[in-house]
XYZ file of C-alpha atoms in Angstrom:
531
model
C 107.600 113.820 79.133
C 107.814 111.229 76.346
C 108.453 113.971 73.777
C 111.684 115.180 75.368
C 112.931 111.629 75.894
C 112.399 110.764 72.226
C 114.156 114.028 71.328
C 117.140 112.872 73.369
C 116.994 109.572 71.451
C 117.092 111.423 68.113
C 119.988 113.606 69.277
C 121.959 110.528 70.344
C 121.404 108.879 66.966
C 122.439 111.974 64.982
C 125.199 113.545 67.103
C 126.669 110.263 68.442
C 128.384 111.672 71.563
C 129.534 108.196 72.564
C 131.996 108.266 69.653
C 133.949 111.352 70.779
C 133.389 111.308 74.570
C 135.474 108.439 76.012
C 133.426 108.283 79.215
C 130.293 107.404 77.204
C 131.852 104.756 74.983
C 130.519 101.309 75.736
C 127.310 102.591 77.353
C 124.197 101.562 75.381
C 122.745 105.077 75.382
C 120.501 104.551 72.365
C 118.965 101.373 73.761
C 118.444 102.985 77.169
C 116.800 106.041 75.600
C 114.536 103.821 73.492
C 113.433 101.788 76.531
C 112.806 104.961 78.531
C 110.766 106.327 75.611
C 108.490 103.290 75.683
C 107.919 103.721 79.420
C 107.186 107.445 79.063
C 104.782 106.866 76.169
C 102.864 104.326 78.250
C 102.681 106.759 81.180
C 101.544 109.647 78.969
C 98.813 107.473 77.462
C 97.623 106.432 80.926
C 97.668 110.053 82.120
C 95.857 111.066 78.892
C 98.604 113.355 77.731
C 98.827 111.407 74.482
C 96.082 110.024 72.287
C 97.696 107.413 70.027
C 96.620 107.532 66.380
C 97.878 105.225 63.655
C 99.097 107.279 60.707
C 98.873 105.601 57.279
C 102.631 105.611 56.690
C 103.290 103.591 59.852
C 101.807 100.424 58.349
C 103.674 100.832 55.063
C 106.984 101.600 56.804
C 106.776 98.524 59.011
C 105.791 96.391 56.009
C 108.743 97.720 53.986
C 111.286 97.101 56.745
C 109.860 93.623 57.431
C 110.006 92.763 53.728
C 113.621 94.010 53.612
C 114.482 91.647 56.458
C 112.702 88.776 54.689
C 114.554 89.303 51.398
C 117.824 89.372 53.335
C 116.923 86.094 55.025
C 116.184 84.536 51.630
C 119.241 85.840 49.767
C 121.935 86.322 52.436
C 120.954 84.513 55.649
C 124.515 84.855 56.998
C 124.127 88.612 57.444
C 120.520 88.539 58.657
C 121.480 89.158 62.292
C 123.526 92.274 61.503
C 121.106 93.748 58.971
C 118.093 92.753 61.007
C 119.450 94.699 63.991
C 119.950 97.794 61.825
C 116.439 97.545 60.396
C 114.995 97.040 63.882
C 116.819 100.156 65.122
C 115.396 102.240 62.277
C 111.911 100.863 62.938
C 112.229 101.585 66.657
C 113.310 105.191 66.107
C 110.498 105.695 63.597
C 107.815 104.306 65.938
C 109.181 106.237 68.921
C 109.014 109.541 67.063
C 105.597 108.736 65.562
C 103.886 108.187 68.918
C 105.976 110.046 71.529
C 105.937 113.393 69.657
C 102.230 113.257 68.740
C 101.265 116.430 70.604
C 101.743 120.187 70.080
C 104.577 120.271 72.602
C 106.062 117.147 71.102
C 106.117 118.632 67.604
C 107.812 121.762 68.859
C 110.363 119.783 70.892
C 111.131 117.541 67.921
C 111.589 120.551 65.633
C 113.926 122.190 68.162
C 115.950 118.976 68.391
C 116.331 118.459 64.639
C 117.213 122.117 64.062
C 119.636 122.054 66.993
C 121.390 118.973 65.583
C 121.624 120.658 62.185
C 123.074 123.815 63.741
C 125.665 121.841 65.732
C 126.831 119.755 62.788
C 126.892 122.839 60.571
C 129.016 124.731 63.103
C 131.439 121.798 63.331
C 131.732 121.681 59.544
C 132.323 125.448 59.243
C 135.071 125.350 61.897
C 136.569 122.433 59.993
C 136.833 124.500 56.826
C 139.114 127.075 58.488
C 141.513 124.656 60.152
C 144.970 124.127 58.553
C 145.686 120.885 56.756
C 147.395 118.108 58.715
C 148.430 114.501 58.251
C 145.675 112.052 59.241
C 145.994 108.288 59.675
C 143.056 106.185 58.477
C 142.290 102.509 58.949
C 144.367 100.188 56.760
C 141.389 99.220 54.578
C 139.775 102.689 54.493
C 141.426 103.972 51.323
C 138.610 106.464 50.683
C 138.929 108.049 54.131
C 135.230 107.661 54.981
C 135.868 106.476 58.518
C 137.584 108.125 61.458
C 140.948 109.788 60.843
C 143.518 110.279 63.591
C 145.802 113.349 63.297
C 149.499 112.890 64.015
C 150.359 116.614 64.353
C 152.355 117.056 61.132
C 151.341 119.863 58.738
C 150.929 119.048 55.061
C 149.750 120.343 51.727
C 149.316 117.088 49.789
C 149.086 113.389 50.578
C 152.686 112.939 49.489
C 153.865 115.155 52.360
C 152.365 112.692 54.842
C 154.230 109.730 53.344
C 157.641 111.267 54.024
C 159.127 109.725 57.178
C 155.711 108.673 58.600
C 155.473 107.552 62.242
C 153.651 104.411 61.031
C 155.454 102.823 58.062
C 153.112 101.931 55.194
C 150.279 103.697 57.036
C 147.164 104.878 55.227
C 147.840 108.593 55.480
C 145.718 111.433 54.106
C 146.138 115.201 54.139
C 142.910 116.622 55.554
C 141.638 119.386 57.823
C 141.004 118.239 61.412
C 137.840 119.534 63.038
C 136.098 119.627 66.427
C 134.680 116.490 68.059
C 137.192 114.255 66.301
C 135.935 115.113 62.820
C 137.878 115.757 59.646
C 137.321 116.674 56.016
C 137.326 114.217 53.124
C 139.167 115.408 50.015
C 138.862 118.904 51.488
C 135.055 118.674 51.754
C 133.535 119.402 55.155
C 131.490 116.701 56.899
C 130.478 115.348 60.316
C 130.914 111.800 61.576
C 128.940 108.582 61.955
C 125.870 108.459 59.722
C 126.689 112.003 58.487
C 130.303 111.290 57.549
C 129.410 111.828 53.884
C 129.295 115.527 52.868
C 126.216 114.914 50.712
C 124.287 113.362 53.593
C 125.244 116.168 55.966
C 124.044 118.739 53.432
C 120.738 116.926 52.939
C 120.050 116.648 56.673
C 120.823 120.329 57.233
C 118.714 121.401 54.262
C 115.731 119.389 55.511
C 115.857 121.248 58.839
C 115.440 124.727 57.279
C 111.604 124.604 57.041
C 111.406 123.496 60.682
C 113.620 126.418 61.735
C 111.366 128.812 59.855
C 108.270 127.308 61.491
C 109.802 127.802 64.939
C 110.438 131.473 64.130
C 106.947 132.154 62.804
C 104.496 133.989 65.000
C 101.857 131.797 66.586
C 98.738 131.849 64.476
C 95.484 132.900 66.107
C 93.007 130.068 66.609
C 90.190 129.876 64.132
C 86.734 130.933 65.334
C 84.371 128.062 66.119
C 82.054 127.039 63.359
C 78.320 127.555 63.737
C 76.297 124.349 63.983
C 74.790 123.031 60.812
C 71.078 123.217 60.177
C 69.012 119.985 60.197
C 68.947 119.984 56.392
C 72.741 120.068 56.186
C 73.175 123.743 55.318
C 74.388 126.627 57.402
C 71.834 128.160 59.781
C 70.770 131.730 58.922
C 72.681 134.406 60.757
C 70.592 136.261 63.321
C 69.628 139.774 62.165
C 71.241 142.441 64.250
C 70.437 146.131 64.217
C 73.098 148.601 65.079
C 70.782 151.647 64.798
C 69.333 153.192 67.939
C 65.814 152.116 68.967
C 62.838 154.077 67.632
C 60.900 156.497 69.800
C 57.242 155.789 70.589
C 56.142 158.293 67.910
C 58.120 156.511 65.183
C 61.233 158.724 65.181
C 64.673 157.996 66.426
C 65.170 158.213 70.132
C 67.851 160.698 71.133
C 71.195 159.283 72.169
C 71.686 159.390 75.917
C 73.968 162.133 77.034
C 75.197 163.245 80.383
C 75.172 166.962 81.075
C 77.343 168.637 83.667
C 75.667 169.999 86.781
C 75.894 173.585 85.561
C 74.171 172.827 82.250
C 77.218 173.791 80.186
C 76.490 171.129 77.608
C 76.867 167.397 77.061
C 79.872 165.644 78.519
C 81.584 162.582 77.082
C 80.937 159.376 79.026
C 83.666 158.391 81.417
C 85.766 155.304 80.540
C 84.763 152.108 82.305
C 86.418 151.259 85.551
C 89.738 149.431 85.113
C 90.210 150.408 81.439
C 93.730 151.434 80.346
C 94.308 154.394 78.108
C 96.576 153.674 75.100
C 99.798 155.697 75.295
C 100.229 158.334 72.654
C 102.868 157.306 70.099
C 104.893 159.583 67.855
C 103.556 159.973 64.332
C 106.369 157.919 62.774
C 106.272 155.184 65.456
C 103.118 153.356 64.431
C 101.879 149.928 65.474
C 102.590 148.600 62.002
C 106.191 149.810 62.124
C 106.667 148.282 65.555
C 105.232 144.941 64.438
C 107.526 144.877 61.412
C 110.543 145.704 63.560
C 109.632 142.933 65.993
C 109.199 140.482 63.099
C 112.625 141.465 61.731
C 114.244 140.870 65.114
C 112.557 137.486 65.428
C 113.794 136.573 61.950
C 117.464 137.296 62.729
C 118.274 133.895 64.325
C 116.610 131.838 61.591
C 118.249 134.023 58.925
C 121.632 133.312 60.490
C 120.845 129.572 60.542
C 119.834 129.575 56.862
C 122.969 131.520 55.897
C 125.223 129.188 57.900
C 123.671 126.093 56.321
C 124.104 127.648 52.885
C 127.780 128.334 53.596
C 128.259 124.763 54.823
C 126.593 123.338 51.702
C 128.971 125.365 49.532
C 131.986 124.166 51.547
C 130.828 120.544 51.282
C 130.833 120.849 47.459
C 127.678 118.766 47.355
C 125.650 119.159 44.160
C 122.663 117.332 45.633
C 122.938 119.498 48.762
C 122.737 122.670 46.657
C 119.640 121.343 44.858
C 117.890 120.490 48.136
C 118.853 123.831 49.695
C 117.423 125.769 46.768
C 114.327 123.553 46.644
C 113.316 124.040 50.283
C 114.022 127.768 50.162
C 112.163 128.103 46.865
C 109.077 126.311 48.189
C 109.186 128.430 51.342
C 109.513 131.687 49.379
C 106.658 130.688 47.095
C 104.458 129.861 50.100
C 105.228 133.247 51.640
C 105.283 135.599 48.670
C 103.979 133.795 45.589
C 105.498 135.374 42.469
C 107.923 137.459 44.505
C 109.182 134.241 46.057
C 109.985 132.847 42.607
C 111.901 136.042 41.781
C 113.848 135.829 45.064
C 114.708 132.184 44.378
C 115.947 133.144 40.903
C 118.325 135.691 42.451
C 119.576 133.198 45.067
C 119.883 130.158 42.794
C 122.640 131.112 40.314
C 125.244 132.095 42.962
C 124.601 128.862 44.870
C 124.901 126.784 41.706
C 128.073 128.658 40.775
C 129.762 128.311 44.162
C 128.438 124.916 45.277
C 129.151 121.469 43.910
C 132.180 119.942 42.281
C 133.471 120.598 38.798
C 136.127 119.430 36.410
C 137.486 115.890 36.259
C 136.299 115.117 39.794
C 132.682 115.911 38.916
C 132.863 113.970 35.619
C 134.313 110.948 37.379
C 131.596 111.073 40.027
C 128.845 111.290 37.397
C 130.245 108.350 35.412
C 130.511 106.359 38.619
C 126.851 106.985 39.462
C 125.734 106.005 35.968
C 127.615 102.722 36.306
C 125.951 102.100 39.682
C 122.518 102.621 38.131
C 123.367 100.085 35.428
C 124.387 97.583 38.060
C 121.144 98.208 39.965
C 119.085 97.255 36.897
C 121.272 94.202 36.405
C 120.578 93.081 39.989
C 116.841 93.504 39.448
C 116.972 91.357 36.306
C 119.262 88.758 37.841
C 117.064 88.240 40.912
C 113.829 88.414 38.858
C 112.542 91.353 40.857
C 113.127 89.844 44.337
C 116.256 91.790 45.274
C 119.676 90.904 46.649
C 118.863 91.667 50.313
C 119.061 94.781 52.459
C 122.518 96.318 52.596
C 123.988 93.939 50.007
C 124.303 96.286 47.045
C 127.901 97.170 47.890
C 128.922 93.518 48.058
C 127.258 92.758 44.724
C 128.602 95.860 42.980
C 131.872 95.738 41.054
C 132.707 99.201 42.408
C 132.053 98.261 46.016
C 129.706 101.236 46.441
C 126.024 101.613 47.147
C 123.457 102.720 44.550
C 123.430 106.496 45.298
C 119.693 106.464 44.489
C 117.239 105.401 47.187
C 114.493 104.395 44.765
C 116.723 102.072 42.748
C 118.411 100.921 45.949
C 115.054 99.773 47.321
C 114.230 98.063 44.019
C 117.580 96.267 43.719
C 117.851 95.194 47.374
C 114.219 94.511 48.330
C 112.739 93.857 44.893
C 109.840 95.443 43.055
C 107.460 94.852 45.970
C 109.861 96.592 48.337
C 110.168 99.489 45.905
C 106.375 99.925 45.872
C 106.162 99.760 49.664
C 108.938 102.344 49.978
C 107.129 104.650 47.542
C 103.886 104.276 49.524
C 105.706 105.240 52.721
C 106.898 108.453 51.097
C 103.532 109.195 49.493
C 101.556 108.719 52.713
C 104.075 110.826 54.639
C 103.680 113.645 52.112
C 99.884 113.383 52.033
C 99.445 113.758 55.820
C 100.915 117.292 56.229
C 99.439 118.418 52.920
C 95.938 117.296 53.981
C 96.254 119.006 57.360
C 97.698 122.163 55.807
C 95.093 122.584 53.077
C 92.254 120.552 54.562
C 89.088 121.925 56.136
C 89.905 120.844 59.701
C 90.034 122.629 63.046
C 93.512 122.022 64.441
C 95.625 124.012 66.854
C 98.267 126.610 65.928
C 101.148 124.149 66.351
C 99.747 121.705 63.810
C 98.959 124.534 61.384
C 102.493 125.889 61.638
C 104.341 122.584 61.334
C 102.180 121.000 58.618
C 103.659 123.135 55.764
C 107.130 122.908 57.327
C 107.076 119.102 57.408
C 105.646 119.038 53.881
C 108.465 121.227 52.514
C 111.069 119.244 54.454
C 109.796 115.975 52.977
C 109.764 117.491 49.494
C 113.438 118.302 49.934
C 114.046 114.757 51.165
C 112.331 113.232 48.117
C 114.651 115.249 45.883
C 117.789 114.537 47.894
C 117.330 110.771 48.213
C 117.270 110.525 44.415
C 121.048 111.053 44.649
C 121.739 109.253 47.956
C 121.204 105.798 49.448
C 118.713 106.693 52.171
C 116.231 103.817 51.918
C 116.985 102.797 55.529
C 118.466 106.060 56.826
C 117.597 106.930 60.429
C 117.411 110.692 59.707
C 114.887 110.109 56.920
C 112.707 107.985 59.186
C 112.810 110.661 61.878
C 111.250 113.085 59.393
C 108.727 110.436 58.321
C 107.975 109.929 62.005
C 107.465 113.674 62.391
C 104.742 113.438 59.733
C 103.096 110.584 61.658
C 103.378 112.578 64.902
C 101.708 115.529 63.174
C 98.824 113.245 62.240
C 98.427 112.102 65.852
C 98.565 115.655 67.209
C 96.041 116.935 64.661
C 93.655 114.017 65.205
C 93.744 114.577 68.979
C 92.595 118.163 68.386
C 90.017 117.404 65.681
C 88.574 113.919 65.390
C 87.559 114.594 61.789
C 91.205 114.427 60.672
C 91.518 111.191 58.712
C 94.096 110.557 55.991
C 93.915 107.316 54.053
C 95.620 105.929 50.958
C 93.002 104.454 48.661
C 93.540 101.474 46.376
C 93.479 103.795 43.379
C 96.170 106.024 44.908
C 98.325 102.996 45.750
C 98.006 101.738 42.168
C 98.977 105.157 40.793
C 102.000 105.400 43.098
C 103.240 101.933 42.148
C 102.605 102.664 38.468
C 104.557 105.890 38.803
C 107.522 104.034 40.279
C 107.513 101.531 37.403
C 107.377 104.456 34.991
C 110.431 105.977 36.694
C 112.282 102.671 36.290
C 111.428 102.553 32.601
C 112.531 106.151 32.053
C 115.827 105.596 33.873
C 116.473 102.444 31.888
C 115.802 104.251 28.613
C 118.072 107.102 29.719
C 120.898 104.711 30.549
C 120.575 103.020 27.163
C 120.608 106.425 25.500
C 123.847 107.251 27.345
C 125.385 104.109 25.880
């Protein structure tokens, strides 16, 4: 019960129906869903449907968010209430997913929800791309058009067309494609709304859902046979010797096999089949069981193939370079897991067309790259100016001369929450990656759901680690839903096999923090090399 309620909470956070359904505006749906999730989790624990288990990333995530709130209180106490509420919402969603979905049914329901949200937003974006351009009115201070745009019904081809005899004099008009659910493009790039109003963020979220869609389409794996008990000395007990030969006759020879002769003595007769047994129907020579199984597998793969193709088309229409990289990364890892060397060859055939069609080029791409380099320089300047403490959560845009965020989650965490916050953020990601990898490759006895979703969550998080290098997702709710899915996988696996235990040692923590400092040094050297 708690699993489906937390899935509704995730859908509300991603889809945001209260923004385009007037009847739902003003109703605290997210808060109500979160409170109902807490009640359902308590009931499921009492009824023993859930066995809570504390995943290692939960402690690090709470420590990181608490430290972010503390740095904000030290540097910008005036905005602590607003930023603290945002951090508390992210923490609440993360904890709700971590504990409410910690069961085989919960993992499946969460995967269905995340894939469903990706399919819906992708469909909205694709419909957007085929709508004609129209004049859209933005807020007076929203010169980049990142917020909501209201169409006025006039067709256009450029922004200048919208400034001729406008209904609102001196209005902030843009020429964009209107889409379903009150959405619109930005500079011709498809997107959604709310937290996915940026085309890059929409592409990353959709790309992260591909491994989960593939896991839902995979055939259920057969449970592993139970292990034999270990011998007192610690080794395996010897297997009992079995003889398949017929017993020997009293004189030392083989005893004749029992046969049943017909009453007339015409010869031996084959034994009759046991009572209740079904005879297998005779199949044509070309219609074999293997052919039928392959045909059934191909039919099952049609929906997920359509989803992957639609997401790929949306990523191309969003012109997101980071989205193309994440899309190719998750598909490449999936192909390699399935086919090994053949998967690498398939990825090589798929990669060049995606790189050719996706992303921006020309002056727009050059301007975007120069802008991101300048933001990285400002991030290092904030770290030096605050002596490694940070400027406070959500304050990068106010401190930046460009008025933008860092477009790199690792440097964003370092510049806003300091070097300690950067290390905590890296430990959250490392522990979240280690959990599915340990369950996937570890010597544990878990159910088919955990075995199917462990590699899917691992590949999804790998795509996230690549994508957040180009986006500001240090406190993103969608990222923490995926991190919560890793924690839920740990709880589900530990409920099935008590030997499942994933810990982050002191040595591993030191290596992760050292790796993050090495990344900072390399980026700083690269920026100096670029002048």
